[in-house]
XYZ file of C-alpha atoms in Angstrom:
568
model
C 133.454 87.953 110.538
C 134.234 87.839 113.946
C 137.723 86.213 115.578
C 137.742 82.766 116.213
C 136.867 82.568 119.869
C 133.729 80.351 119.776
C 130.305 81.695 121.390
C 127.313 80.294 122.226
C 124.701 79.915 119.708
C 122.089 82.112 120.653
C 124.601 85.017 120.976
C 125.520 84.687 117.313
C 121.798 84.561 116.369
C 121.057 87.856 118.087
C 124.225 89.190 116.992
C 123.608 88.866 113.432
C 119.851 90.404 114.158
C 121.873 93.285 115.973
C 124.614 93.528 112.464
C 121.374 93.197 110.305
C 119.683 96.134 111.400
C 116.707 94.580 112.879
C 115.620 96.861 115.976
C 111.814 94.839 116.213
C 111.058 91.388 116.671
C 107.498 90.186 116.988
C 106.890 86.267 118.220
C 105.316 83.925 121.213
C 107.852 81.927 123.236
C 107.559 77.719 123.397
C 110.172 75.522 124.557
C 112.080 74.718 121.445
C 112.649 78.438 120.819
C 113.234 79.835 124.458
C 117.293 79.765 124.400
C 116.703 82.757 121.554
C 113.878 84.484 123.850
C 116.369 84.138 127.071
C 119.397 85.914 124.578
C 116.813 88.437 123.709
C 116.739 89.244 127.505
C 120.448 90.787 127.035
C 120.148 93.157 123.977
C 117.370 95.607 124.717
C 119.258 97.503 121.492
C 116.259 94.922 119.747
C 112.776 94.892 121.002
C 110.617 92.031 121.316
C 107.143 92.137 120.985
C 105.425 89.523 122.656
C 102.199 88.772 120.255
C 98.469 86.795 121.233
C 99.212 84.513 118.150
C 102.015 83.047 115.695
C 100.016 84.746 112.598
C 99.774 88.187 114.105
C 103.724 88.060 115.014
C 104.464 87.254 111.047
C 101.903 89.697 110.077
C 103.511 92.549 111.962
C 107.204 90.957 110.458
C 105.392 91.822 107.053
C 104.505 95.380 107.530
C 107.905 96.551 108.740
C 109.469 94.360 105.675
C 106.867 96.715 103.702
C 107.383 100.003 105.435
C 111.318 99.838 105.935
C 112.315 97.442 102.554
C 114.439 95.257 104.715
C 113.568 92.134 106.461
C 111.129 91.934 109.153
C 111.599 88.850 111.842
C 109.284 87.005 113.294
C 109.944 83.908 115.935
C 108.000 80.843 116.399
C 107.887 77.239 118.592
C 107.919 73.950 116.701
C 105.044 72.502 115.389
C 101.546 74.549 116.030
C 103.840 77.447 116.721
C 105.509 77.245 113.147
C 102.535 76.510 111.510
C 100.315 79.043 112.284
C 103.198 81.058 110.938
C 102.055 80.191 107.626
C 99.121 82.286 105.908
C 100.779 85.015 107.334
C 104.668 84.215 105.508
C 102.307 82.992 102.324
C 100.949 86.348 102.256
C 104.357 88.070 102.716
C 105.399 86.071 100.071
C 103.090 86.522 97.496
C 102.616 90.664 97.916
C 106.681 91.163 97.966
C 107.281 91.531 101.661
C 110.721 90.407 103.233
C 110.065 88.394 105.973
C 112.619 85.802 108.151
C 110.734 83.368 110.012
C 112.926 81.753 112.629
C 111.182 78.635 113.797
C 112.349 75.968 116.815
C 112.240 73.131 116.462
C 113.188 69.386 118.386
C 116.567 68.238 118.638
C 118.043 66.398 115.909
C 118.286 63.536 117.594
C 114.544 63.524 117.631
C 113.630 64.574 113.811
C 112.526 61.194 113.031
C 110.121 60.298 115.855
C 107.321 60.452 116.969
C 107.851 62.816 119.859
C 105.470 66.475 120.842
C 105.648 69.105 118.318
C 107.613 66.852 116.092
C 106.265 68.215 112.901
C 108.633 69.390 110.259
C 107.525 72.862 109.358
C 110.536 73.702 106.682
C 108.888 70.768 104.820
C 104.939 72.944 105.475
C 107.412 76.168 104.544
C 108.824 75.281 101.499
C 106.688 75.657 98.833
C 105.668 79.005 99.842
C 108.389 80.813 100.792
C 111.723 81.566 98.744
C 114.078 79.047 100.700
C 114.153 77.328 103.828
C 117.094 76.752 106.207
C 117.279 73.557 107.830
C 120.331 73.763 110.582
C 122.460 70.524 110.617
C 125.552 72.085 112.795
C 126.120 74.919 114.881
C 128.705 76.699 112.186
C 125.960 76.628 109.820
C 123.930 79.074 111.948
C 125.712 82.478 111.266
C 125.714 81.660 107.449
C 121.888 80.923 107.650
C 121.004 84.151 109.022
C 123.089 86.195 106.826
C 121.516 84.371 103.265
C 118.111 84.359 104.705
C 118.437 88.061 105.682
C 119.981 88.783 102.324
C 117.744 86.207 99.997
C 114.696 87.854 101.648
C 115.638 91.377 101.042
C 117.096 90.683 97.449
C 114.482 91.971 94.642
C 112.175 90.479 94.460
C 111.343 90.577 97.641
C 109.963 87.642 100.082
C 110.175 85.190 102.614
C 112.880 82.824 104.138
C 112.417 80.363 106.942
C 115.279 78.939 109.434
C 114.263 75.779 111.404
C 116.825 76.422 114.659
C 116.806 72.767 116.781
C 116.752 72.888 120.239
C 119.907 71.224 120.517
C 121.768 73.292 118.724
C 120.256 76.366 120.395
C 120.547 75.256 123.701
C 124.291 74.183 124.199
C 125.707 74.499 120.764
C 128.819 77.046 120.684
C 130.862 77.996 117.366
C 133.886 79.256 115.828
C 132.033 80.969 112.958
C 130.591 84.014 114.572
C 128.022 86.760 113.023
C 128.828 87.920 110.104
C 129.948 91.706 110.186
C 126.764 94.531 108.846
C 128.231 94.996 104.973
C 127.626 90.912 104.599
C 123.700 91.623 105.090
C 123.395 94.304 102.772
C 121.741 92.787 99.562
C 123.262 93.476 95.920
C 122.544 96.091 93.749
C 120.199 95.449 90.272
C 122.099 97.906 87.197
C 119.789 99.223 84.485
C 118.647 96.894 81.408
C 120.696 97.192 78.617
C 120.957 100.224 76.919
C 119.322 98.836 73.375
C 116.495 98.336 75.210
C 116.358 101.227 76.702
C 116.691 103.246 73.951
C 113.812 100.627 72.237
C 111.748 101.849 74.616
C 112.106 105.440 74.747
C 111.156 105.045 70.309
C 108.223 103.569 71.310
C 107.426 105.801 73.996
C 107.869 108.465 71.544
C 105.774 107.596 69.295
C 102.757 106.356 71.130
C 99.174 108.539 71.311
C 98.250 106.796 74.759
C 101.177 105.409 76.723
C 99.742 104.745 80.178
C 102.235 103.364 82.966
C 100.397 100.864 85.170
C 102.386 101.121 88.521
C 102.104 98.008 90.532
C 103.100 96.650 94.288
C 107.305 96.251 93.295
C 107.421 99.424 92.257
C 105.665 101.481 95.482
C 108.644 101.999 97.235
C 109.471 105.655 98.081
C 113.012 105.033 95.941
C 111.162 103.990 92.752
C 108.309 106.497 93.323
C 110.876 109.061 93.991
C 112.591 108.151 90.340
C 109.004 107.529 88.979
C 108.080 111.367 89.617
C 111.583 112.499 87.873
C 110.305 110.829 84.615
C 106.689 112.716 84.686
C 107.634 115.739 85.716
C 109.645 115.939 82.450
C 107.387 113.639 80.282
C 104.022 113.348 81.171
C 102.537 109.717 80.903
C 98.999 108.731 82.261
C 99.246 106.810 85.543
C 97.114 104.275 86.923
C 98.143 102.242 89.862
C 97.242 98.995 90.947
C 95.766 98.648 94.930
C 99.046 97.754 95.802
C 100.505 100.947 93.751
C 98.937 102.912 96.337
C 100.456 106.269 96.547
C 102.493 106.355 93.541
C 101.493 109.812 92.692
C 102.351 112.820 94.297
C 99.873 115.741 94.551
C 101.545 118.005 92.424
C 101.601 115.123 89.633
C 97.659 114.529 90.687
C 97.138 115.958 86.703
C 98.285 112.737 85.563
C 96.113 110.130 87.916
C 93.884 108.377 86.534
C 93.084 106.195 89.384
C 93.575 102.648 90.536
C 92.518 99.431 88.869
C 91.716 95.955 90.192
C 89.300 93.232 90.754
C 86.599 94.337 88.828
C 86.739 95.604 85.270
C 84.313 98.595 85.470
C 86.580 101.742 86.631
C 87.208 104.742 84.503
C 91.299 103.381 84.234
C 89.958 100.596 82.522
C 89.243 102.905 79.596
C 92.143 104.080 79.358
C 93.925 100.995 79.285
C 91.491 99.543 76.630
C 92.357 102.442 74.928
C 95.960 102.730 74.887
C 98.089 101.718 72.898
C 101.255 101.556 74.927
C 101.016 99.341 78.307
C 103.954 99.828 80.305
C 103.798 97.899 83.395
C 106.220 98.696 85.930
C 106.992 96.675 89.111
C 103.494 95.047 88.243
C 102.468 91.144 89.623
C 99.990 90.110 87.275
C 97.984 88.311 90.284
C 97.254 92.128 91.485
C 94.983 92.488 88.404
C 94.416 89.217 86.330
C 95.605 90.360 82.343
C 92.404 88.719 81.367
C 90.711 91.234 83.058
C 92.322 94.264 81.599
C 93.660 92.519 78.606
C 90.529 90.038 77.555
C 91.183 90.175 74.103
C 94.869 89.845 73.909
C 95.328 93.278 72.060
C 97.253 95.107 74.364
C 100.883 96.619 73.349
C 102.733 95.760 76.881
C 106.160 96.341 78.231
C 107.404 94.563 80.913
C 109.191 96.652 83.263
C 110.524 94.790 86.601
C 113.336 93.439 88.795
C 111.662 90.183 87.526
C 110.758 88.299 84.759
C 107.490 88.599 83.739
C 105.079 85.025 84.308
C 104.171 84.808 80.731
C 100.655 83.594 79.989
C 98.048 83.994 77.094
C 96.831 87.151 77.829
C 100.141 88.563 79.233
C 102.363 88.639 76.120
C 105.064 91.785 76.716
C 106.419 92.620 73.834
C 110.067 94.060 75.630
C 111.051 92.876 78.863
C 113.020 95.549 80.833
C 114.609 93.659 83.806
C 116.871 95.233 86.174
C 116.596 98.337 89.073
C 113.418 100.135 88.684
C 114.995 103.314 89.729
C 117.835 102.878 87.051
C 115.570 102.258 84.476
C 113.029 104.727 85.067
C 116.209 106.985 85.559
C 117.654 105.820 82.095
C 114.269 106.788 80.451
C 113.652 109.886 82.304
C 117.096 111.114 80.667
C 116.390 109.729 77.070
C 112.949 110.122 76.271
C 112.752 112.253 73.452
C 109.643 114.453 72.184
C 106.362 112.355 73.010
C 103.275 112.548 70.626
C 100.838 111.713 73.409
C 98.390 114.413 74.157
C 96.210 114.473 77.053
C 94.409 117.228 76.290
C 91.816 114.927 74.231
C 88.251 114.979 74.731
C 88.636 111.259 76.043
C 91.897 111.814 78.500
C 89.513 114.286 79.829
C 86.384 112.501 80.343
C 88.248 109.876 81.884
C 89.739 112.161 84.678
C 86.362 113.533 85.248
C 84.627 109.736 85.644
C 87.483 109.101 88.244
C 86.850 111.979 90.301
C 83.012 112.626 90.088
C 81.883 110.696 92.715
C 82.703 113.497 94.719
C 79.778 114.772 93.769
C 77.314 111.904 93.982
C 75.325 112.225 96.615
C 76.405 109.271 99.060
C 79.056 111.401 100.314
C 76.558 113.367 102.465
C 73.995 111.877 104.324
C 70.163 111.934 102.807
C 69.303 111.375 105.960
C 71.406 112.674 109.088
C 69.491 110.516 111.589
C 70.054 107.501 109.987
C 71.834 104.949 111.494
C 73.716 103.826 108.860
C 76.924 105.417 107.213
C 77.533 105.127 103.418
C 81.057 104.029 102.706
C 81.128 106.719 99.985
C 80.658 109.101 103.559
C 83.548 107.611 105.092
C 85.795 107.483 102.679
C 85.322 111.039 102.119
C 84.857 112.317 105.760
C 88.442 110.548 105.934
C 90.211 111.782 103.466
C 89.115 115.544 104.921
C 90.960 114.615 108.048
C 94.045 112.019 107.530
C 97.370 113.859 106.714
C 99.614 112.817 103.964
C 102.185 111.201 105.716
C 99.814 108.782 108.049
C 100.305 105.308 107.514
C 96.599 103.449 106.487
C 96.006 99.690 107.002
C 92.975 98.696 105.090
C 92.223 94.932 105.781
C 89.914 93.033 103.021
C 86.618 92.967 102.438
C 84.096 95.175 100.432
C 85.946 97.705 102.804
C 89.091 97.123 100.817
C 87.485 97.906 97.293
C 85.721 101.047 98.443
C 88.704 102.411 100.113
C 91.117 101.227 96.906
C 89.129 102.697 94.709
C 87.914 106.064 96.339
C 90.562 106.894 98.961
C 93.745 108.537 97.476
C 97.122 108.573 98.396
C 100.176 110.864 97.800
C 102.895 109.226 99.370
C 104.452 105.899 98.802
C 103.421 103.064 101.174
C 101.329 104.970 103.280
C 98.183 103.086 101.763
C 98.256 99.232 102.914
C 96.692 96.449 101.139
C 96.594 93.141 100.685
C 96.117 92.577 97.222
C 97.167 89.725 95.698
C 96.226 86.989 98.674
C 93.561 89.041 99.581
C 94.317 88.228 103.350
C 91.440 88.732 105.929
C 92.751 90.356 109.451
C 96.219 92.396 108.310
C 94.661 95.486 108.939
C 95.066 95.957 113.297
C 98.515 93.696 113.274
C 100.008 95.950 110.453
C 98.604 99.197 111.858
C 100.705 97.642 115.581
C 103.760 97.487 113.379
C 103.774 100.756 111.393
C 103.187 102.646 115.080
C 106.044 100.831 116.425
C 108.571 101.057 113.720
C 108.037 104.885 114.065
C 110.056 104.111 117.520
C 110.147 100.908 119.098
C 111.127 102.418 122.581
C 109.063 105.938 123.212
C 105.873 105.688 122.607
C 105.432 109.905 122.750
C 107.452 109.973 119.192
C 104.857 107.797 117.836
C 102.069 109.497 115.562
C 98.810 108.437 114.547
C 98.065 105.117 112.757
C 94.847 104.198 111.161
C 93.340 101.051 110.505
C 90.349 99.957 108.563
C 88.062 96.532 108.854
C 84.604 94.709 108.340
C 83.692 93.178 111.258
C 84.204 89.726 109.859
C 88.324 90.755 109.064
C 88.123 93.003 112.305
C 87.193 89.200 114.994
C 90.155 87.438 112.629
C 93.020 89.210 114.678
C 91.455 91.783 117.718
C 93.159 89.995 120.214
C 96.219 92.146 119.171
C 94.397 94.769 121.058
C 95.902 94.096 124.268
C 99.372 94.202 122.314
C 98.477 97.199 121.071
C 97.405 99.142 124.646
C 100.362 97.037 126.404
C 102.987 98.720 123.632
C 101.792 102.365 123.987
C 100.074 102.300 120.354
C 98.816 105.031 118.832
C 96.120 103.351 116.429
C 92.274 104.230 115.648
C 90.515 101.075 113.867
C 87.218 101.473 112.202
C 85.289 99.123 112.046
C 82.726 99.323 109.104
C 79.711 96.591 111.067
C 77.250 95.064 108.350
C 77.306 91.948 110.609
C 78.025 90.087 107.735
C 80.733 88.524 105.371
C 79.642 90.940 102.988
C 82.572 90.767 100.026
C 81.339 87.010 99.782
C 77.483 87.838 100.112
C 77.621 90.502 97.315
C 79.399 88.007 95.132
C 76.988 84.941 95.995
C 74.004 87.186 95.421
C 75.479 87.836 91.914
C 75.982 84.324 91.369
C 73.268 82.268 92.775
C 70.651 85.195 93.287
C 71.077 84.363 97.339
C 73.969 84.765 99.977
C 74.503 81.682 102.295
C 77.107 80.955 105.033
C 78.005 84.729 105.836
C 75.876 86.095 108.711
C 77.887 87.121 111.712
C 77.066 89.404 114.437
C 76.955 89.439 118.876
C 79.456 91.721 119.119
C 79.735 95.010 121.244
C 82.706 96.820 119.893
C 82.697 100.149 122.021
C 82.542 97.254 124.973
C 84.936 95.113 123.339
C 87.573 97.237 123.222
C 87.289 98.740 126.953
C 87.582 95.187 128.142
C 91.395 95.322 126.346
C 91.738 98.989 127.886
C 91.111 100.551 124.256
C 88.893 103.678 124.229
C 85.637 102.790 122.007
C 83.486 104.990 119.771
C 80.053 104.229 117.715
C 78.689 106.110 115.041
C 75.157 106.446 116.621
C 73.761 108.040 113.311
C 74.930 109.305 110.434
C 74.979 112.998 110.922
C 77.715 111.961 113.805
C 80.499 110.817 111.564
C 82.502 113.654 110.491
C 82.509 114.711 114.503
C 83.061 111.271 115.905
C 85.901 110.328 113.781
C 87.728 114.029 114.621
C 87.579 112.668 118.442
C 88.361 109.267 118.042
C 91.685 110.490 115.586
C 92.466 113.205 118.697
C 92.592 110.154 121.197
C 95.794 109.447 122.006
C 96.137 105.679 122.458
C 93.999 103.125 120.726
C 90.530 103.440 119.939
C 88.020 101.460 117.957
C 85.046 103.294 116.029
C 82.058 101.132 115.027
C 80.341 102.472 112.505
C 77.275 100.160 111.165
C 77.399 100.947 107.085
C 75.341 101.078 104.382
C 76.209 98.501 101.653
C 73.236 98.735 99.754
C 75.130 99.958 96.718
C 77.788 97.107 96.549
C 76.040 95.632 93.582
C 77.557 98.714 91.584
C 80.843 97.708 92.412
C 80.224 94.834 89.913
C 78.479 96.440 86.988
C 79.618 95.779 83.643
C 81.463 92.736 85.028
C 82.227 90.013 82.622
C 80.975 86.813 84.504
C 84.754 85.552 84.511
C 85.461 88.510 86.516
C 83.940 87.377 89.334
C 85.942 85.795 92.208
C-alpha cells in the first residue's frame, strides 16, 4: 500500500484501475458517478470509452474480461444507469466473464428516501453477480476495488459490483490508499490430488471411446495450450461445446469431431452416446443441458473443472477433478499410460465424415446465382475461405448463432464468440467494439480486422454502438443475415404450434443505416455477389455493415431428430 498521506477518493479509485492493469473503461457519465469521470480526465494511461447505453458499456467490459482473462470495467449512474447494467453483468456472469461494475449512487445520507435515482441497485445486483460492494466509508474504497478486481478474476470467473455514493466520491479523502499491482493478482488453483489423478489416467487407459467434451472454462489459450500437450501425445476424440470454440488446433483437426449444443441431432452426439468415457473439462452444464446428451442417465462422466460440478439427475460424475485445468491436463498428459482407444473404427470414421460433409451439400454454392437470397450454408463457407486464423469473430444469437456454431470452425482459442449459456440477443457489434480496441486502445492503425455476425432482430438490439464504433477508429465488418424476422423463435413456434406469431420485423435500410453513423454499407444484391462483396467489405478499412437477405428455408433441419424436450 501506499504511505499514509490521505488522497482524495477518486484518485485512489483510478489508481487502483491504473495498479490493476485496466488500460479500457467503457461507461455513460450521470451525476452520481461524475467525480470518477472528472479523475478519468487526468490519467489518459486508461481510456474511456464513452458508450450510447449502460448495456453496451458492460457488454464491451465482458469481451475484454473474455479476450484478456482479467477483469473488464464498466461505469454506471445510479438508478436507470445501474440498472440497465444488468442483462449485460447477468450474462457476464453466467458465461464466465470477469466483469467490475462500478455504479454511483446518492449520498448516504439519502439511501433511505425517496429522492431521484434513489434505487438501490446492489440490492437489483446481488443475486446475479458473485458479490456486491456497498461503500459505508471512504477507507473501505481501496479494499473494495482490490477484492472485486480479484473475486472477479478468481476461477471461476464472473462479476462483482461496487455501489460508490456520491458523497463519498465527491469530497471523501483517505489514509488507505490503492493497493500496490501484486495485491490484484488472483491466486493460483494446484492440480487435484494425485490419487485422482492417477484414477483417472486407469480409466483413461482402459476406455474404447474416451471423448473429452471441452466447454467455455476451459477455452482459454493457457488451458488450450496444455489441452494440445495431452493429444499430441495421447489422442482422445474432441468435441467442444459453442463456447469451446477453438479448442483445436489445425494440426490436431484429426481429432475434431465438432461442436455440440442445443439440439441433439449432430454427428458429436454419436459419439458421445457412444462412448464410454465422458470427460468434461471446464464444461457448464447450462451450455448443453445433460438431458440432452445424457437422456438416459448412462453416461460414464468425469468432472474436470476449477469448480464443482452442479449435480443433477442426469449429471452424475463419477470422479470430480477440481483444481487448475492446465495442471491437471498437465498431470495427465505426463501419466497417461498406453490407451486402448482406437479411432481407426469404422464408426470414429463415419462420424468425422458426417461432421465434415456438408461441405459438399449443395447449399454452399448457389443453385441459382441471381437469386436474391444467400443460404447460410454459403456464408458460412464463403467466410471461412476468407477470415484468417487469428481474427477475432463475434457471432450474436439467433438461428445465425447455430449455423455459424455448428459449421464455422475455429483453430485458435477465443477467437470464436458466443453467447451460449444466456443466449443474449445484441453482444455481437458491442463485443466486436471491444476486441478492436483491446488490440490498442490508443492507435487505431495497429488495429486489425474484427468481424461481427447478426440477424437483424439481434443486429436493432445494440446498432447505436455504431457511432462508437466510427468515433473510436474501429476496424469492424458486421453482417447482417436480414430474414426480417425473429426467426430462432419462428422456427421453434412453427415446430410447436404449426404457426409463428409475434416475430415479424422489418423497415430497415441497412446500407443507409449505417452511412447515417458514417459506417460504409454493403448489400448482397444476389447471390452470385457474395464471395466478391464480402472480399470488399473485409478490405474496408473502418466499419462497414453487409446486409445480406438469407435463405432460412432449411432451419427446420436444424431440429430433426429432436426429442420434443429439446426444444427451447
Amino acid at each position: 500500500m501506499a504511505d499514509t498521506k490521505a488522497e482524495t477518493t477518486p484518485s485512489i479509485a483510478v489508481q487502483s484501475l491504473i495498479n490493476a492493469g485496466v488500460k479500457l473503461v467503457f461507461g455513460i457519465p450521470g451525476a452520481k458517478i461524475d467525480p470518477l469521470f472528472n479523475e478519468l480526465v487526468d490519467h489518459p494511461d486508461i481510456k474511456l470509452v464513452i458508450c450510447r447505453h449502460e448495456q453496451n458499456a458492460a457488454f464491451m467490459a465482458a469481451a475484454i474480461g473474455r479476450l484478456t482473462g482479467r477483469p473488464g470495467i464498466c461505469i454506471a449512474t445510479s438508478g436507470p444507469g445501474g440498472l440497465n447494467l444488468t442483462t449485460a453483468l447477468s450474462t457476464a456472469n453466467s458465461e464466465g466473464d470477469p466483469v467490475v461494475a462500478l455504479v454511483g449512487s446518492v449520498p448516504r445520507a439519502q439511501s433511505l428516501i425517496s429522492t431521484h435515482q434513489s434505487t438501490n441497485v446492489m440490492n437489483v445486483l446481488a443475486p446475479i453477480v458473485k458479490k456486491t460492494f456497498s461503500l459505508e466509508h471512504e477507507d473501505q474504497l481501496a479494499p473494495a476495488f482490490c477484492n472485486a478486481i480479484r473475486l472477479a478474476g478468481i476461477h471461476p470467473q464472473g462479476v462483482t459490483a461496487i455501489d460508490l455514493p456520491l458523497d463519498i466520491m465527491s469530497s471523501g479523502k483517505s489514509n488507505t490508499t490503492a493497493f500496490a499491482a501484486s495485491s490484484f493478482q488472483p491466486p493460483a488453483y494446484g492440480a487435484p490430488p494425485h490419487g485422482q489423478i492417477l484414477d483417472l489416467c486407469n480409466r483413461l487407459s482402459r476406455a474404447k471411446l474416451p471423448v473429452l467434451l471441452v466447454g467455455m472454462r476451459a477455452s482459454s489459450p493457457r488451458v488450450t495450450a496444455a489441452l494440445h500437450r495431452l493429444l499430441r501425445k495421447h489422442g482422445i476424440p474432441v468435441l467442444e461445446t459453442f463456447q469451446g470454440a477453438g479448442a483445436v488446433s489445425r494440426e490436431l483437426l484429426h481429432l475434431f469431431y465438432g461442436r455440440v449444443g442445443l439440439f441433439r441431432n449432430q454427428p458429436g452426439d454419436k459419439l458421445l452416446a457412444a462412448s464410454d468415457l465422458v470427460i468434461t473439462l471446464g464444461y457448464e452444464p447450462a451450455e448443453y443441458d445433460p438431458f440432452l446428451f445424457n437422456p438416459d442417465g448412462k453416461c460414464n462422466i468425469i468432472h474436470v473443472d476449477n469448480k464443482q460440478c452442479d449435480r443433477g439427475q442426469l449429471y452424475q460424475p463419477q470422479l470430480e477433478l477440481l483444481g487448475s485445468l492446465v495442471e491437471t491436463l498437465d498431470q495427465l498428459t505426463e501419466h497417461v499410460g498406453t490407451m486402448k482407444a482406437d479411432l481407426n473404427t469404422d464408426f470414429c470414421k463415419d462420424v468425422q465424415r458426417q461432421h465434415s460433409e456438408w461441405r459438399n451439400s449443395s447449399n454452399v454454392k448457389p443453385s441459382d446465382a441471381s437469386s436474391p437470397l444467400v443460404h447460410p450454408l454459403h456464408f458460412v463457407a464463403t467466410l471461412q475461405d476468407q477470415v484468417k486464423d487469428e481474427t477475432v469473430i463475434c457471432c450474436d444469437v439467433g438461428s445465425v448463432y447455430i449455423w455459424t456454431a455448428r459449421f464455422l470452425r475455429s483453430f485458435q482459442p477465443r477467437k470464436l464468440l458466443f453467447s451460449n449459456v444466456s443466449q443474449t440477443l445484441g453482444v455481437a457489434l458491442p463485443w466486436a467494439i471491444a476486441a478492436s480496441l483491446v488490440q490498442n486502445p490508443n492507435d487505431p492503425s495497429q488495429r486489425k480486422k474484427v468481424i461481427s455476425i447478426s440477424g437483424d432482430g439481434g443486429f436493432m438490439f445494440t446498432s447505436m454502438e455504431l457511432s462508437t464504433a466510427v468515433q473510436e477508429g474501429c476496424d469492424i465488418t458486421h453482417f447482417i443475415w436480414n430474414d426480417e424476422q425473429y426467426n430462432m423463435v419462428a422456427f421453434q413456434e412453427e415446430a410447436k404450434y404449426g404457426r409463428a406469431s409475434g416475430v415479424t420485423l422489418g423497415g430497415v435500410n441497412f446500407v443507409k443505416f449505417a452511412e447515417a453513423f458514417g459506417a460504409k454499407g454493403f448489400r448482397v444484391q444476389k447471390a452470385g455477389d457474395l464471395e466478391s462483396v464480402m472480399r470488399e467489405a473485409l478490405a474496408y478499412r473502418g466499419v462497414s455493415i453487409v446486409e445480406i437477405m438469407i435463405d432460412y428455408s432449411s432451419n427446420s433441419e436444424l431440429m430433426t431428430n429432436v426429442l420434443k424436450s429439446g426444444v427451447n
